[in-house]
CSV table of C-alpha atoms and ligand atoms in Angstrom, one decimal:
chain,number,residue,atom,x,y,z
A,58,UNK,CA,-13.6,23.3,3.2
A,59,UNK,CA,-12.0,24.0,-0.4
A,60,UNK,CA,-10.0,27.0,-1.2
A,61,UNK,CA,-11.0,29.4,-3.9
A,62,UNK,CA,-8.3,30.7,-6.3
A,63,UNK,CA,-9.6,33.4,-8.7
A,64,UNK,CA,-7.9,33.5,-12.1
A,65,UNK,CA,-7.3,37.0,-13.4
A,66,UNK,CA,-7.3,35.7,-16.9
A,67,UNK,CA,-10.6,37.2,-17.9
A,68,UNK,CA,-10.3,40.2,-15.7
A,69,UNK,CA,-9.9,43.6,-17.3
A,70,UNK,CA,-6.2,44.2,-17.9
A,71,UNK,CA,-6.6,47.8,-17.9
A,72,UNK,CA,-7.6,47.9,-14.3
A,73,UNK,CA,-5.5,44.8,-13.1
A,74,UNK,CA,-4.7,46.7,-9.8
A,75,UNK,CA,-8.4,47.0,-8.9
A,76,UNK,CA,-8.7,43.3,-9.8
A,77,UNK,CA,-6.1,42.5,-7.3
A,78,UNK,CA,-7.4,44.7,-4.7
A,79,UNK,CA,-11.1,43.2,-5.1
A,80,UNK,CA,-9.5,39.7,-4.5
A,81,UNK,CA,-7.7,41.1,-1.4
A,82,UNK,CA,-10.8,42.2,0.1
A,83,UNK,CA,-12.8,39.1,-0.9
A,84,UNK,CA,-13.0,35.5,0.6
A,85,UNK,CA,-10.6,34.2,-1.9
A,86,UNK,CA,-7.7,32.0,-0.6
A,87,UNK,CA,-5.1,32.4,-3.4
A,88,UNK,CA,-4.7,34.2,-6.7
A,89,UNK,CA,-4.2,32.0,-9.9
A,90,UNK,CA,-1.9,33.4,-12.6
A,91,UNK,CA,-2.3,31.8,-16.1
A,92,UNK,CA,1.1,32.2,-17.9
A,93,UNK,CA,0.8,31.1,-21.6
A,94,UNK,CA,3.6,31.2,-24.2
A,95,UNK,CA,1.7,30.4,-27.6
A,96,UNK,CA,3.5,27.1,-28.1
A,97,UNK,CA,2.2,24.7,-25.2
A,98,UNK,CA,-1.1,26.4,-25.7
A,99,UNK,CA,-2.4,28.4,-28.7
A,100,UNK,CA,-2.8,31.6,-26.7
A,101,UNK,CA,-0.3,34.0,-25.2
A,102,UNK,CA,-1.3,35.7,-21.9
A,103,UNK,CA,1.4,37.4,-19.7
A,104,UNK,CA,4.5,36.6,-17.9
A,105,UNK,CA,6.9,37.7,-15.2
A,106,UNK,CA,6.2,41.4,-14.9
A,107,UNK,CA,2.5,40.7,-14.2
A,108,UNK,CA,3.3,38.2,-11.4
A,109,UNK,CA,5.9,40.7,-10.1
A,110,UNK,CA,3.2,43.6,-10.1
A,111,UNK,CA,0.6,41.5,-8.5
A,112,UNK,CA,3.0,40.5,-5.7
A,113,UNK,CA,3.5,44.2,-4.8
A,114,UNK,CA,0.0,44.6,-3.8
A,115,UNK,CA,-1.3,41.4,-2.4
A,116,UNK,CA,-0.5,39.2,0.7
A,117,UNK,CA,-2.6,36.2,-0.8
A,118,UNK,CA,-0.5,33.4,-2.1
A,119,UNK,CA,0.3,33.5,-5.9
A,120,UNK,CA,-0.5,30.2,-7.6
A,121,UNK,CA,1.4,30.4,-10.8
A,122,UNK,CA,0.2,28.0,-13.6
A,123,UNK,CA,2.8,27.7,-16.3
A,124,UNK,CA,1.3,26.7,-19.6
A,125,UNK,CA,4.7,26.9,-21.4
A,126,UNK,CA,7.1,24.3,-23.2
A,127,UNK,CA,10.3,24.8,-21.0
A,128,UNK,CA,9.0,25.6,-17.6
A,129,UNK,CA,12.4,24.5,-15.9
A,130,UNK,CA,14.1,27.7,-17.6
A,131,UNK,CA,11.8,30.0,-15.6
A,132,UNK,CA,11.6,28.4,-12.1
A,133,UNK,CA,14.0,30.9,-10.5
A,134,UNK,CA,12.4,34.0,-12.5
A,135,UNK,CA,8.9,33.1,-11.3
A,136,UNK,CA,10.0,32.5,-7.8
A,137,UNK,CA,11.8,35.9,-7.6
A,138,UNK,CA,8.8,37.5,-9.3
A,139,UNK,CA,6.9,36.2,-6.2
A,140,UNK,CA,5.3,32.9,-7.1
A,141,UNK,CA,4.2,30.8,-4.0
A,142,UNK,CA,3.3,27.7,-6.0
A,143,UNK,CA,4.9,26.8,-9.2
A,144,UNK,CA,2.7,24.5,-11.3
A,145,UNK,CA,4.2,22.9,-14.4
A,146,UNK,CA,2.4,20.7,-16.8
A,147,UNK,CA,3.2,17.2,-17.1
A,148,UNK,CA,2.9,17.1,-20.8
A,149,UNK,CA,5.5,19.8,-21.2
A,150,UNK,CA,8.1,17.8,-19.2
A,151,UNK,CA,7.4,14.2,-20.7
A,152,UNK,CA,11.1,14.1,-22.1
A,153,UNK,CA,12.4,15.7,-19.1
A,154,UNK,CA,13.6,14.7,-15.7
A,155,UNK,CA,10.4,15.8,-13.9
A,156,UNK,CA,11.4,14.9,-10.5
A,157,UNK,CA,14.6,17.0,-10.8
A,158,UNK,CA,12.3,20.0,-11.9
A,159,UNK,CA,9.9,19.3,-9.0
A,160,UNK,CA,12.8,19.4,-6.4
A,161,UNK,CA,14.2,22.5,-8.1
A,162,UNK,CA,10.8,24.2,-7.6
A,163,UNK,CA,10.8,23.2,-3.9
A,164,UNK,CA,14.5,24.3,-3.4
A,165,UNK,CA,13.6,27.7,-5.0
A,166,UNK,CA,11.5,28.1,-1.9
A,167,UNK,CA,7.9,27.7,-3.9
A,168,UNK,CA,5.6,24.8,-3.6
A,169,UNK,CA,5.8,22.4,-6.4
A,170,UNK,CA,2.6,21.4,-8.4
A,171,UNK,CA,2.0,19.5,-11.6
A,172,UNK,CA,-1.0,20.0,-14.0
A,173,UNK,CA,-2.6,17.4,-16.3
A,174,UNK,CA,-4.5,18.0,-19.6
A,175,UNK,CA,-8.0,16.4,-19.8
A,176,UNK,CA,-6.9,13.7,-22.2
A,177,UNK,CA,-3.7,12.5,-20.2
A,178,UNK,CA,-4.5,9.4,-18.2
A,179,UNK,CA,-4.5,10.2,-14.5
A,180,UNK,CA,-2.4,7.3,-13.6
A,181,UNK,CA,0.6,8.7,-15.6
A,182,UNK,CA,1.3,11.2,-12.8
A,183,UNK,CA,0.9,8.9,-9.8
A,184,UNK,CA,4.6,8.2,-9.6
A,185,UNK,CA,5.1,12.1,-9.0
A,186,UNK,CA,2.4,12.7,-6.6
A,187,UNK,CA,4.9,12.4,-3.6
A,188,UNK,CA,7.1,15.2,-5.0
A,189,UNK,CA,4.4,17.8,-5.2
A,190,UNK,CA,2.1,19.7,-2.9
A,191,UNK,CA,-0.8,19.8,-5.4
A,192,UNK,CA,-1.9,18.1,-8.8
A,193,UNK,CA,-4.1,20.1,-11.1
A,194,UNK,CA,-6.6,18.3,-13.0
A,195,UNK,CA,-7.6,20.4,-15.9
A,196,UNK,CA,-11.2,20.5,-16.5
A,197,UNK,CA,-10.9,22.2,-20.0
A,198,UNK,CA,-8.3,22.1,-22.4
A,199,UNK,CA,-5.8,24.8,-21.3
A,200,UNK,CA,-5.5,27.9,-23.3
A,201,UNK,CA,-8.5,30.2,-22.7
A,202,UNK,CA,-11.0,31.2,-20.1
A,203,UNK,CA,-14.8,30.8,-20.3
A,204,UNK,CA,-14.9,27.2,-21.7
A,205,UNK,CA,-17.3,24.5,-20.9
A,206,UNK,CA,-16.5,22.2,-18.0
A,207,UNK,CA,-15.7,18.6,-19.0
A,208,UNK,CA,-17.8,16.1,-17.1
A,209,UNK,CA,-15.3,13.3,-17.2
A,210,UNK,CA,-13.3,15.4,-14.5
A,211,UNK,CA,-15.5,14.2,-11.6
A,212,UNK,CA,-14.3,10.5,-12.2
A,213,UNK,CA,-10.7,11.7,-12.9
A,214,UNK,CA,-10.7,13.6,-9.5
A,215,UNK,CA,-12.1,10.5,-7.8
A,216,UNK,CA,-9.4,8.3,-9.1
A,217,UNK,CA,-6.5,10.5,-7.9
A,218,UNK,CA,-8.2,11.0,-4.7
A,219,UNK,CA,-8.4,7.2,-4.3
A,220,UNK,CA,-4.8,6.9,-5.1
A,221,UNK,CA,-3.7,9.7,-2.6
A,222,UNK,CA,-5.9,8.1,0.1
A,223,UNK,CA,-4.4,4.6,-0.5
A,224,UNK,CA,-0.9,6.0,-0.3
A,225,UNK,CA,-1.4,8.3,2.7
A,226,UNK,CA,-0.4,11.3,0.6
A,227,UNK,CA,-1.8,14.7,1.6
A,228,UNK,CA,-1.3,16.2,-2.0
A,229,UNK,CA,-3.9,18.7,-2.7
A,230,UNK,CA,-6.3,18.3,-5.8
A,231,UNK,CA,-6.9,21.3,-7.8
A,232,UNK,CA,-9.4,21.8,-10.6
A,233,UNK,CA,-9.3,24.5,-13.3
A,234,UNK,CA,-11.7,25.6,-16.1
A,235,UNK,CA,-15.4,26.0,-16.3
A,236,UNK,CA,-15.9,25.8,-12.5
A,237,UNK,CA,-19.2,27.6,-11.5
A,238,UNK,CA,-22.0,27.7,-9.0
A,239,UNK,CA,-23.4,24.4,-10.9
A,240,UNK,CA,-20.6,22.1,-10.3
A,241,UNK,CA,-18.6,23.4,-7.4
A,242,UNK,CA,-20.1,21.5,-4.5
A,243,UNK,CA,-20.0,18.2,-6.4
A,244,UNK,CA,-16.2,18.8,-7.2
A,245,UNK,CA,-15.8,19.4,-3.5
A,246,UNK,CA,-17.6,16.1,-2.8
A,247,UNK,CA,-15.3,14.2,-5.1
A,248,UNK,CA,-12.2,15.5,-3.3
A,249,UNK,CA,-11.3,18.8,-4.8
A,250,UNK,CA,-9.3,21.0,-2.4
A,251,UNK,CA,-8.5,24.0,-4.7
A,252,UNK,CA,-11.1,25.6,-7.1
A,253,UNK,CA,-9.8,27.8,-9.8
A,254,UNK,CA,-12.5,30.2,-10.9
A,255,UNK,CA,-12.2,32.7,-13.8
A,256,UNK,CA,-14.9,34.0,-16.0
A,257,UNK,CA,-17.8,33.5,-13.4
A,258,UNK,CA,-16.2,35.9,-11.2
A,259,UNK,CA,-15.2,38.5,-13.7
A,260,UNK,CA,-18.0,38.4,-16.1
A,261,UNK,CA,-20.6,38.9,-13.3
A,262,UNK,CA,-22.1,41.9,-11.6
A,263,UNK,CA,-20.3,41.8,-8.2
A,264,UNK,CA,-17.1,39.8,-8.0
A,265,UNK,CA,-16.8,40.0,-4.2
A,266,UNK,CA,-20.3,38.6,-3.8
A,267,UNK,CA,-19.8,35.8,-6.3
A,268,UNK,CA,-16.5,34.7,-4.7
A,269,UNK,CA,-18.4,34.6,-1.3
A,270,UNK,CA,-21.3,32.6,-2.8
A,271,UNK,CA,-18.8,30.2,-4.3
A,272,UNK,CA,-17.0,29.9,-1.0
A,273,UNK,CA,-20.1,29.2,0.9
A,274,UNK,CA,-21.0,26.2,-1.5
A,275,UNK,CA,-17.7,24.5,-0.6
A,276,UNK,CA,-17.7,25.2,3.2
B,358,DX5,C1,-7.6,28.0,-18.8
B,358,DX5,C2,-6.9,28.5,-17.6
B,358,DX5,C3,-7.8,28.8,-16.5
B,358,DX5,C4,-9.0,29.8,-16.9
B,358,DX5,C5,-10.2,29.4,-15.9
B,358,DX5,O1,-6.4,27.6,-19.6
B,358,DX5,O2,-5.8,27.7,-17.0
B,358,DX5,O3,-7.3,29.2,-15.2
B,358,DX5,O4,-8.6,31.1,-16.6
B,358,DX5,O5,-11.1,30.3,-16.5
B,358,DX5,P1,-12.7,29.8,-16.5
B,358,DX5,O6,-13.0,29.7,-14.9
B,358,DX5,O7,-13.4,30.9,-17.1
B,358,DX5,O8,-12.8,28.5,-17.0
B,359,ZN,ZN1,-5.1,28.0,-14.9
């Protein structure tokens, strides 16, 4: 079974509470929150107050995906706001002590994760896998919802899965971007544990039914 983590990025922000309540009532496992700073990615989304507001009305784990340049500055803040997982981009931490950052996330009480852009070789993060609960392989370039899934993702997931198996690591693999009914079963068969799904859920007619359909495809 793979987990489903709806991303609220493409939801109607005028009715964010309703979207969170919908996710609460659905088969979704986590809630994925995309924080963007306009520097690491060209888009600006939302920050701490939205994470805090979501936490007040949900029991589902909050999976906070930080697409920001200095994630280490905000670990405590996002943990206090209610993040259960804190995911930092490998590319944002290249000149930093990434292991220390991951340890700090763990110490804060959140589960550490690292995210990888589509053009970063998967092998570059192998040495950090033992320090994280999850690796996110981006299946689009981060910044916007509704983009086309990059097919090379399948091989990247398989490569990471092989490494994890060979090293007896239980690190979860997450995929984010362009996930839909068309590719979710194949992604599961390649080894993906957590599926982030955004626009497919919020652009459709019935979000709860869409989540159930996606969940049944990976069960
Ligand atoms: C993209 C974000 C994604 C996005 C997924 O930078 O990280 O979480 O919201 O949305 P879809 O499923 O529409 O690609
Ligand atoms: Zn995301």
